[in-house]
Coordinates of C-alpha atoms in Angstrom, one line a residue:
Chain D
X28 CA -46.0 18.2 195.2
X29 CA -47.3 15.7 197.7
X30 CA -48.6 18.2 200.2
X31 CA -49.7 15.7 202.8
X32 CA -46.3 13.9 202.8
X33 CA -44.5 17.3 203.0
X34 CA -46.6 18.3 206.0
X35 CA -46.2 14.9 207.7
X36 CA -42.4 15.1 207.4
X37 CA -42.3 18.7 208.7
X38 CA -44.6 17.7 211.6
X39 CA -42.3 14.8 212.5
X40 CA -39.3 17.2 212.5
X41 CA -41.1 19.8 214.5
X42 CA -42.1 17.3 217.2
X43 CA -38.5 15.9 217.2
X44 CA -37.1 19.4 217.8
X45 CA -39.7 20.2 220.4
X46 CA -38.8 17.2 222.5
X47 CA -35.3 18.6 222.8
X48 CA -36.3 22.2 223.3
X49 CA -38.8 21.4 226.0
X50 CA -36.4 19.0 227.8
X51 CA -38.4 15.9 227.1
X52 CA -35.2 14.1 226.2
X53 CA -36.4 10.6 226.8
X54 CA -38.8 11.0 223.9
X55 CA -36.0 11.9 221.5
X56 CA -34.6 8.3 220.9
X57 CA -38.1 7.2 220.0
X58 CA -38.0 9.2 216.8
X59 CA -35.3 6.7 215.5
X60 CA -35.5 3.1 214.4
X61 CA -33.8 0.5 216.5
X62 CA -30.9 0.2 214.1
X63 CA -30.7 3.9 213.3
X64 CA -27.6 5.9 212.5
X65 CA -27.3 9.2 214.3
X66 CA -24.2 11.1 213.4
X67 CA -23.2 14.8 213.9
X68 CA -20.3 15.5 211.6
X69 CA -18.6 18.8 210.9
X70 CA -18.9 20.2 207.3
X71 CA -15.1 20.1 207.1
X72 CA -14.9 16.3 207.8
X73 CA -17.9 15.5 205.7
X74 CA -16.6 17.4 202.6
X75 CA -13.2 15.8 202.9
X76 CA -14.7 12.3 203.2
X77 CA -13.3 11.9 206.7
X78 CA -15.6 9.7 208.9
X79 CA -15.1 11.2 212.3
X80 CA -18.3 12.5 213.9
X81 CA -18.7 14.7 217.0
X82 CA -21.4 12.1 218.0
X83 CA -21.6 8.8 216.2
X84 CA -24.3 6.3 217.2
X85 CA -25.5 3.2 215.3
X86 CA -28.3 2.1 217.5
X87 CA -31.3 3.6 219.3
X88 CA -29.9 2.2 222.5
X89 CA -26.8 4.4 222.1
X90 CA -29.1 7.4 221.9
X91 CA -30.8 6.2 225.1
X92 CA -27.4 6.0 226.7
X93 CA -26.7 9.6 225.6
X94 CA -29.7 10.7 227.5
X95 CA -28.9 8.6 230.5
X96 CA -25.4 10.1 230.7
X97 CA -26.8 13.6 230.2
X98 CA -29.2 13.0 233.1
X99 CA -27.0 11.0 235.4
X100 CA -23.3 11.3 234.6
X101 CA -22.1 14.3 232.8
X102 CA -21.5 17.6 234.5
X103 CA -22.7 20.9 232.9
X104 CA -24.3 24.1 233.8
X105 CA -28.1 24.6 233.4
X106 CA -29.0 25.7 229.9
X107 CA -31.6 25.1 227.2
X108 CA -31.7 24.9 223.5
X109 CA -34.0 26.4 220.8
X110 CA -34.2 24.8 217.4
X111 CA -35.2 26.8 214.3
X112 CA -35.8 24.5 211.3
X113 CA -36.1 25.5 207.7
X114 CA -38.8 24.2 205.3
X115 CA -37.8 20.6 204.4
X116 CA -36.6 19.5 201.0
X117 CA -37.8 16.0 200.2
X118 CA -35.6 13.9 197.9
X119 CA -35.7 10.4 196.6
X120 CA -39.1 9.3 198.0
X121 CA -40.3 5.8 197.2
X122 CA -42.3 3.0 198.9
X123 CA -39.5 2.3 201.4
X124 CA -39.2 5.9 202.7
X125 CA -37.6 9.1 201.7
X126 CA -34.6 11.4 202.1
X127 CA -35.0 14.8 203.5
X128 CA -32.8 17.8 204.0
X129 CA -33.6 20.5 206.5
X130 CA -31.4 23.4 207.6
X131 CA -31.3 24.2 211.3
X132 CA -30.0 26.7 213.7
X133 CA -29.7 25.9 217.4
X134 CA -29.3 28.6 220.0
X135 CA -28.1 27.9 223.5
X136 CA -29.5 29.9 226.4
X137 CA -27.3 29.7 229.6
X138 CA -28.7 30.0 233.1
X139 CA -27.8 33.7 233.2
X140 CA -29.6 34.4 230.0
X141 CA -26.5 34.5 227.8
X142 CA -27.7 33.4 224.4
X143 CA -25.4 32.2 221.6
X144 CA -25.7 30.6 218.2
X145 CA -24.7 27.0 219.3
X146 CA -24.8 25.2 216.0
X147 CA -25.9 25.7 212.5
X148 CA -26.1 23.1 209.7
X149 CA -28.4 20.7 207.9
X150 CA -30.1 17.5 208.7
X151 CA -29.5 14.8 206.1
X152 CA -32.4 12.5 207.1
X153 CA -33.5 9.1 206.0
X154 CA -37.1 8.7 207.1
X155 CA -39.0 5.5 207.0
X156 CA -42.6 4.6 207.9
X157 CA -42.9 2.3 210.9
X158 CA -45.8 1.1 213.1
Chain A
X12 CA 20.3 34.6 228.2
X13 CA 17.9 36.4 225.9
X14 CA 17.1 40.0 226.7
X15 CA 13.5 39.3 227.6
X16 CA 14.6 37.2 230.5
X17 CA 17.1 39.7 232.0
X18 CA 14.3 42.2 232.5
X19 CA 14.5 43.2 236.1
X20 CA 10.8 43.7 236.5
X21 CA 9.2 40.3 236.1
X22 CA 5.8 40.3 234.4
X23 CA 4.4 38.3 237.3
X24 CA 5.4 38.2 241.0
X25 CA 5.7 34.5 241.9
X26 CA 4.5 33.8 245.4
X27 CA 6.2 31.7 248.1
X28 CA 5.5 28.0 247.7
X29 CA 7.3 27.3 244.5
X30 CA 5.3 25.3 242.0
X31 CA 2.6 24.4 244.5
X32 CA 1.2 27.9 244.3
X33 CA 0.1 29.6 241.1
X34 CA -1.2 33.2 241.1
X35 CA -4.5 33.5 239.4
X36 CA -3.1 36.7 237.7
X37 CA -1.3 34.3 235.4
X38 CA -4.7 33.5 233.7
X39 CA -6.0 37.0 233.5
X40 CA -3.3 39.6 232.9
X41 CA -2.8 40.7 229.3
X42 CA 0.8 41.6 230.1
X43 CA 1.4 38.0 231.0
X44 CA -0.2 36.9 227.8
X45 CA 2.0 39.2 225.7
X46 CA 5.1 38.0 227.5
X47 CA 4.2 34.3 226.9
X48 CA 3.9 34.9 223.1
X49 CA 7.5 36.2 223.1
X50 CA 9.2 34.0 225.6
X51 CA 7.3 30.7 225.2
X52 CA 5.6 30.5 221.8
X53 CA 8.4 32.4 219.9
X54 CA 11.0 31.2 222.4
X55 CA 13.0 27.9 222.6
X56 CA 10.0 25.5 222.7
X57 CA 8.8 23.0 220.1
X58 CA 5.1 23.2 219.0
X59 CA 3.0 20.8 216.9
X60 CA 2.1 22.3 213.5
X61 CA 0.5 19.4 211.7
X62 CA 1.0 15.8 210.6
X63 CA 3.4 15.0 207.8
X64 CA 0.5 13.1 206.1
X65 CA -1.4 16.4 205.8
X66 CA 1.2 17.7 203.3
X67 CA 2.3 14.5 201.5
X68 CA 3.1 15.9 198.0
X69 CA 5.3 18.7 196.7
X70 CA 3.3 22.0 196.7
X71 CA 1.0 20.9 199.5
X72 CA 0.6 23.5 202.2
X73 CA -1.4 23.8 205.4
X74 CA -1.9 26.9 207.6
X75 CA -1.8 26.8 211.4
X76 CA -0.4 28.7 214.3
X77 CA 2.6 28.8 216.6
X78 CA 1.0 30.4 219.7
X79 CA -0.9 33.3 218.1
X80 CA 1.5 33.7 215.2
X81 CA 0.0 32.5 211.9
X82 CA 2.2 29.9 210.2
X83 CA 2.3 28.0 206.9
X84 CA 3.8 24.5 206.5
X85 CA 4.8 23.4 203.0
X86 CA 6.2 20.4 201.2
X87 CA 8.7 21.8 198.7
X88 CA 9.9 20.5 195.3
X89 CA 12.5 18.3 197.0
X90 CA 10.0 16.7 199.3
X91 CA 11.3 18.6 202.3
X92 CA 9.1 20.2 205.0
X93 CA 9.3 23.9 205.5
X94 CA 7.5 26.2 207.9
X95 CA 7.4 30.0 208.0
X96 CA 5.4 32.8 209.3
X97 CA 2.2 33.5 207.3
X98 CA 2.9 37.2 207.0
X99 CA 4.0 39.0 203.9
X100 CA 7.3 40.8 204.4
X101 CA 5.9 43.8 202.5
X102 CA 2.9 45.0 204.6
X103 CA 2.2 42.2 207.0
X104 CA -0.9 40.6 205.3
X105 CA -1.6 36.9 205.5
X106 CA -0.1 35.2 202.5
X107 CA -2.1 32.0 202.6
X108 CA -5.8 32.4 203.0
X109 CA -6.9 28.8 202.9
X110 CA -6.7 26.0 205.5
X111 CA -4.8 23.8 203.0
X112 CA -4.0 23.5 199.4
X113 CA -1.5 22.8 196.7
X114 CA 0.5 25.5 194.9
X115 CA 3.8 26.1 193.1
X116 CA 4.2 29.5 194.6
X117 CA 2.4 31.5 197.4
X118 CA 1.2 34.9 196.4
X119 CA 0.1 37.8 198.7
X120 CA -3.1 39.1 197.3
X121 CA -2.4 42.7 198.5
X122 CA 0.4 43.7 196.1
X123 CA 1.2 40.4 194.4
X124 CA 4.5 39.6 196.1
X125 CA 5.3 36.0 195.2
X126 CA 7.1 33.4 197.4
X127 CA 8.6 30.0 196.7
X128 CA 7.7 26.9 198.8
X129 CA 10.7 27.5 201.0
X130 CA 9.3 30.9 201.9
X131 CA 11.9 32.8 199.8
X132 CA 10.6 36.0 198.0
X133 CA 10.6 35.4 194.2
X134 CA 9.2 38.7 192.9
X135 CA 7.5 41.9 193.9
X136 CA 5.0 43.3 191.5
X137 CA 6.2 46.3 189.4
X138 CA 9.7 46.0 190.9
X139 CA 11.0 47.9 187.9
X140 CA 8.1 50.3 187.8
X141 CA 5.6 50.8 184.9
X142 CA 6.8 52.5 181.7
X143 CA 10.0 53.7 183.5
X144 CA 8.1 55.3 186.4
X145 CA 7.8 54.2 189.9
X146 CA 9.4 50.9 191.0
X147 CA 11.5 49.9 193.9
X148 CA 14.8 51.5 194.6
X149 CA 17.7 50.1 192.6
X150 CA 19.2 48.5 195.7
X151 CA 16.0 46.4 196.4
X152 CA 16.9 42.7 196.1
X153 CA 14.2 40.0 196.4
X154 CA 16.9 37.7 197.7
X155 CA 17.3 39.8 200.8
X156 CA 13.7 39.0 201.9
X157 CA 11.9 35.9 202.9
X158 CA 9.0 34.8 205.1
X159 CA 10.3 34.3 208.6
X160 CA 11.3 30.7 208.9
X161 CA 10.8 28.2 211.7
X162 CA 13.0 25.2 212.3
X163 CA 11.0 22.0 211.7
X164 CA 11.5 18.5 213.0
X165 CA 9.4 15.3 212.4
X166 CA 8.8 12.6 215.0
X167 CA 6.4 9.7 214.5
X168 CA 4.7 11.5 211.6
X169 CA 4.2 14.7 213.6
X170 CA 5.6 18.0 212.4
X171 CA 6.9 20.2 215.2
X172 CA 8.6 23.6 214.8
X173 CA 10.3 26.3 216.8
X174 CA 11.2 29.9 216.0
X175 CA 14.3 29.6 218.2
X176 CA 17.9 28.8 217.2
X177 CA 18.5 28.2 220.9
X178 CA 16.1 25.3 221.3
X179 CA 17.7 21.9 221.7
X180 CA 16.7 19.2 219.1
X181 CA 13.1 18.1 219.3
X182 CA 14.0 14.7 220.9
X183 CA 16.3 16.4 223.4
X184 CA 13.5 18.8 224.2
X185 CA 10.9 16.1 224.8
X186 CA 13.4 13.8 226.6
X187 CA 13.9 10.0 226.1
X188 CA 11.3 8.8 228.6
X189 CA 8.5 10.8 227.0
X190 CA 9.8 10.1 223.4
X191 CA 9.5 6.4 224.2
X192 CA 5.9 6.7 225.3
X193 CA 5.1 8.8 222.2
X194 CA 6.6 6.1 220.0
X195 CA 4.7 3.5 222.0
X196 CA 1.4 4.8 220.5
X197 CA 2.5 6.3 217.2
X198 CA 4.4 3.2 216.2
X199 CA 3.4 2.8 212.5
X200 CA 1.9 4.8 209.6
X201 CA -1.1 6.8 210.5
X202 CA -4.5 7.4 209.1
X203 CA -6.4 10.6 209.8
X204 CA -10.0 9.9 210.8
X205 CA -11.0 13.5 211.1
X206 CA -10.8 16.7 213.1
X207 CA -12.6 18.5 215.9
X208 CA -12.2 22.2 216.7
X209 CA -13.3 23.4 220.1
X210 CA -13.5 26.9 221.4
X211 CA -12.7 27.2 225.1
X212 CA -13.6 30.2 227.2
X213 CA -10.5 30.1 229.3
X214 CA -6.8 30.8 229.3
X215 CA -4.8 28.2 227.4
X216 CA -2.9 27.2 230.6
X217 CA -6.1 26.1 232.4
X218 CA -6.6 23.5 229.7
X219 CA -3.0 22.3 229.8
X220 CA -3.2 22.1 233.6
X221 CA -6.3 19.9 233.2
X222 CA -4.6 17.6 230.8
X223 CA -1.7 17.1 233.2
X224 CA -4.0 16.8 236.2
X225 CA -4.2 13.1 237.0
X226 CA -6.0 13.8 240.2
X227 CA -9.3 14.9 238.7
X228 CA -10.0 12.2 236.2
X229 CA -12.1 9.8 238.3
X230 CA -13.7 12.7 240.2
X231 CA -14.9 15.1 237.5
X232 CA -15.7 12.5 234.9
X233 CA -18.4 10.3 236.3
X234 CA -18.9 8.5 233.0
X235 CA -15.3 7.4 232.9
X236 CA -15.3 6.1 236.5
X237 CA -18.7 4.5 236.4
X238 CA -17.8 2.2 233.6
X239 CA -14.5 1.3 235.3
X240 CA -12.4 2.7 232.4
X241 CA -10.3 4.7 234.9
X242 CA -10.2 5.0 238.6
X243 CA -7.5 6.4 240.7
X244 CA -7.5 3.1 242.5
X245 CA -6.4 1.3 239.4
X246 CA -2.7 0.7 238.7
X247 CA -1.0 3.6 237.0
X248 CA 1.2 6.5 237.4
X249 CA 2.8 9.5 235.8
X250 CA 6.2 10.0 234.2
X251 CA 7.7 13.5 234.2
X252 CA 10.8 14.7 232.3
X253 CA 13.4 16.6 234.3
X254 CA 12.2 20.0 233.1
X255 CA 8.7 19.2 234.3
X256 CA 7.1 20.4 231.1
X257 CA 6.6 17.0 229.5
X258 CA 4.6 14.1 230.9
X259 CA 2.9 10.8 230.3
X260 CA 0.3 9.5 232.6
X261 CA -1.1 6.0 232.3
X262 CA -3.5 3.5 233.8
X263 CA -4.1 -0.2 233.4
X264 CA -7.6 -1.4 233.1
X265 CA -6.9 -5.0 234.0
X266 CA -5.9 -4.1 237.6
X267 CA -9.2 -2.4 238.6
X268 CA -10.8 -3.9 241.7
X269 CA -13.3 -2.7 244.3
X270 CA -11.7 -0.1 246.4
X271 CA -12.4 1.0 249.9
X272 CA -11.6 4.7 249.5
X273 CA -14.1 5.0 246.8
X274 CA -16.9 3.0 248.5
X275 CA -16.5 4.6 251.9
X276 CA -16.4 8.2 250.7
X277 CA -19.5 7.7 248.6
X278 CA -18.1 9.8 245.8
X279 CA -20.4 10.6 242.9
X280 CA -18.1 8.4 240.8
X281 CA -18.9 5.2 242.7
X282 CA -22.4 4.2 241.4
X283 CA -22.1 0.6 240.4
X284 CA -25.6 0.1 239.2
X285 CA -25.1 2.2 236.1
X286 CA -25.1 0.2 232.9
X287 CA -25.2 1.1 229.2
X288 CA -28.0 -0.1 227.0
X289 CA -25.5 -0.5 224.2
X290 CA -22.1 -1.3 225.7
X291 CA -20.5 -1.7 222.2
X292 CA -19.2 1.8 222.8
X293 CA -16.7 0.2 225.3
X294 CA -15.5 -2.6 222.9
X295 CA -11.8 -2.2 223.0
X296 CA -8.6 -4.3 222.8
X297 CA -5.1 -4.1 224.1
X298 CA -3.5 -3.1 220.9
X299 CA -0.1 -2.2 222.3
X300 CA 0.1 -5.4 224.3
X301 CA 1.1 -3.8 227.6
X302 CA -2.3 -3.6 229.3
X303 CA -2.2 0.2 229.4
X304 CA -5.7 1.4 228.4
X305 CA -5.2 5.1 228.9
X306 CA -2.1 7.2 228.3
X307 CA -2.2 11.0 228.2
X308 CA 1.0 12.6 227.1
X309 CA 2.0 16.3 226.8
X310 CA 4.9 18.3 225.6
X311 CA 5.4 21.8 226.8
X312 CA 3.8 24.1 226.0
X313 CA 0.8 22.9 224.0
X314 CA 1.0 19.4 222.5
X315 CA -1.0 16.5 223.7
X316 CA -1.2 12.9 222.6
X317 CA -4.1 10.9 223.8
X318 CA -4.7 7.1 223.9
X319 CA -8.0 6.4 225.5
X320 CA -8.5 2.7 224.9
X321 CA -8.2 2.5 221.1
X322 CA -9.1 6.2 220.6
X323 CA -6.0 8.0 219.5
X324 CA -5.7 11.7 218.9
X325 CA -3.3 14.6 219.0
X326 CA -4.4 17.9 220.3
X327 CA -3.0 21.4 219.7
X328 CA -3.8 24.0 222.2
X329 CA -3.8 27.5 220.7
X330 CA -4.1 30.7 222.8
X331 CA -6.6 33.2 221.4
X332 CA -6.2 36.1 223.7
X333 CA -5.9 35.9 227.5
X334 CA -9.3 34.2 228.1
X335 CA -9.9 32.2 224.9
X336 CA -8.4 29.1 223.6
X337 CA -8.8 27.0 220.4
X338 CA -8.4 23.3 220.9
X339 CA -7.7 21.4 217.7
X340 CA -8.1 17.6 217.7
X341 CA -6.7 15.4 215.0
X342 CA -8.2 11.9 215.5
X343 CA -6.1 9.0 214.3
X344 CA -6.1 5.4 213.3
X345 CA -3.4 3.5 211.6
X346 CA -2.9 2.9 207.8
X347 CA -3.1 -0.9 208.4
X348 CA -6.5 -0.7 210.3
X349 CA -9.1 -3.0 208.9
X350 CA -12.7 -1.8 208.6
X351 CA -13.8 -3.3 211.9
X352 CA -10.9 -1.6 213.8
X353 CA -11.7 1.8 212.1
X354 CA -15.4 1.4 213.2
X355 CA -14.3 0.6 216.7
X356 CA -12.1 3.7 216.9
X357 CA -14.9 5.9 215.5
X358 CA -17.4 4.5 218.1
X359 CA -14.9 5.1 220.9
X360 CA -14.5 8.6 219.6
X361 CA -17.9 9.2 221.4
X362 CA -15.8 9.4 224.5
X363 CA -13.6 12.3 223.3
X364 CA -13.9 15.6 221.6
X365 CA -16.3 18.5 222.4
X366 CA -19.3 16.3 223.0
X367 CA -17.3 13.3 224.4
X368 CA -18.7 11.5 227.3
X369 CA -15.4 12.0 229.2
X370 CA -14.0 15.1 227.5
X371 CA -17.0 17.4 227.7
X372 CA -16.3 18.4 231.3
X373 CA -12.7 19.3 230.4
X374 CA -14.1 21.8 227.9
X375 CA -16.2 23.5 230.6
X376 CA -14.1 23.3 233.8
X377 CA -11.4 25.7 232.6
X378 CA -14.1 28.4 232.1
X379 CA -15.4 27.7 235.7
X380 CA -11.9 28.7 236.9
X381 CA -11.7 31.7 234.5
X382 CA -15.1 32.9 235.8
X383 CA -14.2 32.1 239.4
X384 CA -11.0 34.2 239.7
X385 CA -11.7 37.8 238.7
X386 CA -11.8 39.0 242.3
X387 CA -8.8 37.1 243.4
X388 CA -5.9 37.8 241.0
X389 CA -3.4 38.1 243.8
X390 CA -4.6 34.8 245.4
X391 CA -3.2 31.5 244.4
X392 CA -4.3 27.9 243.7
X393 CA -3.2 25.1 246.0
X394 CA -1.4 22.3 244.1
X395 CA -0.1 19.9 246.8
X396 CA -1.6 16.6 246.0
X397 CA 1.3 14.1 246.0
X398 CA 3.7 16.5 247.5
X399 CA 5.4 19.7 246.3
X400 CA 7.9 18.4 243.8
X401 CA 7.5 17.3 240.2
X402 CA 9.0 13.9 239.9
X403 CA 7.6 10.7 238.4
X404 CA 5.2 8.8 240.7
X405 CA 3.5 5.4 240.6
X406 CA 0.2 6.8 241.4
X407 CA -2.2 9.2 239.7
X408 CA -3.5 10.6 242.9
X409 CA -1.1 13.4 242.5
X410 CA -0.6 16.8 240.9
X411 CA 3.1 16.3 240.3
X412 CA 2.8 16.9 236.5
X413 CA 0.8 20.1 237.0
X414 CA 3.7 21.4 239.2
X415 CA 6.0 20.2 236.4
X416 CA 4.2 22.4 234.0
X417 CA 4.7 25.4 236.2
X418 CA 8.3 24.6 236.7
X419 CA 8.8 24.6 232.9
X420 CA 6.6 27.7 232.6
X421 CA 8.6 29.7 235.1
X422 CA 11.9 28.7 233.5
X423 CA 10.8 29.8 230.1
X424 CA 9.2 33.0 231.5
X425 CA 12.1 33.9 233.8
X426 CA 9.8 34.0 236.8

């Protein structure tokens, strides 16, 4: 096992989740390439080969727009998230990058303390090295 | 008149003010909820079950609900659609335990009672006993039993059903004006792009009210208004059928212009400096050739067809107890869409669904009401925008179709 690579990937994902959990949302798009794909899709749709995502973005600018809408436009009650990530499985690594799979659980804590399991699933990531 | 409606003690006292006043008890009283299951969801109404394309081949089945009653839809050996209650006639267990599948027969796992695709009982295990002992009485006949059927009808590829023999035909129930607007959108073979399931922490009627409420769109949804997809000032209106229960609201994007009411009142929704970094989200085209960029259509009690630009979906609203609702979205394109069109629809789908830029508030606002009313069950809402009747209007600054919902509701409930 390439221990250094494993740790670098897990460090990247830990920082990524931390930006969301700590409310530094403007940092979040910067973890993606300019021409990234960010898609949240239900297991049901994914397994049936249906393309519909809950969120479906194909540029970093679309992610920035998500954050801008969250900050400026959309209406919701105060709440916060807490991500718990599994150890990452690295697959298909080569010179151009790697594929990684990580299970996650996200809890949502409402303003009155009400805490619920908000989402559970796995990240199917394509990670590339970029300056 | 069915017995339930001749009950001299109505389940809910309706206040003065007709359909412009709705008692909050309607959203919180379990007795109201129980009566709705009987009088509305098992009564003479038509409810969406699925799309015909979801059960294309003989033996295909899909499970869903009519109100809170579990239902199976099948395609039988003759290619006909059938729907029946998903409840074994023996002991009441669910017969189908999968969301969808294909089978020649349906078997209850509890005691191996076997049903055909039309819901008819084929056999009961050990009917003749074992080694001459046990068994059903001699006068037991499988042909005397079947899963309780629903009447089905198909319109524009959608499968609707009713438990009632008294319900008019589906097209009569919807009415010609609304049928025409349904056919306007679902005008050719469909392609299913995927599903959303959303749990709402509110009574089902609060969501249906929201769908029929043309007054709130530009006020609650800042995203919508800011990008000039929809403003009350734009040309549009609402069409309501005579029962009040069915409606279609529409707006035309091309007629949007700067509007004094918005600018002077400094509404949240009037920021004009707000621009997307990647506006490809809003790439859209006038695919129906009439300039209508948003059409929201509903059929009483719980069917919705949405056209938001080129994002098309049907929604099924399922009550899950007095204060919980399941909202099932089936997001659609057309069989003749090219790759570019499909991609456009998928990108526009960021506007809708549980995380949609414009739909997310609709998923929350019903719960704001549900949590607002516990101390006020004998108080009422005020539904007077656009008058007190429920007739079609050429403005969306109205709550006419919300009043229409309550007119139809009271008629079905005998209130």
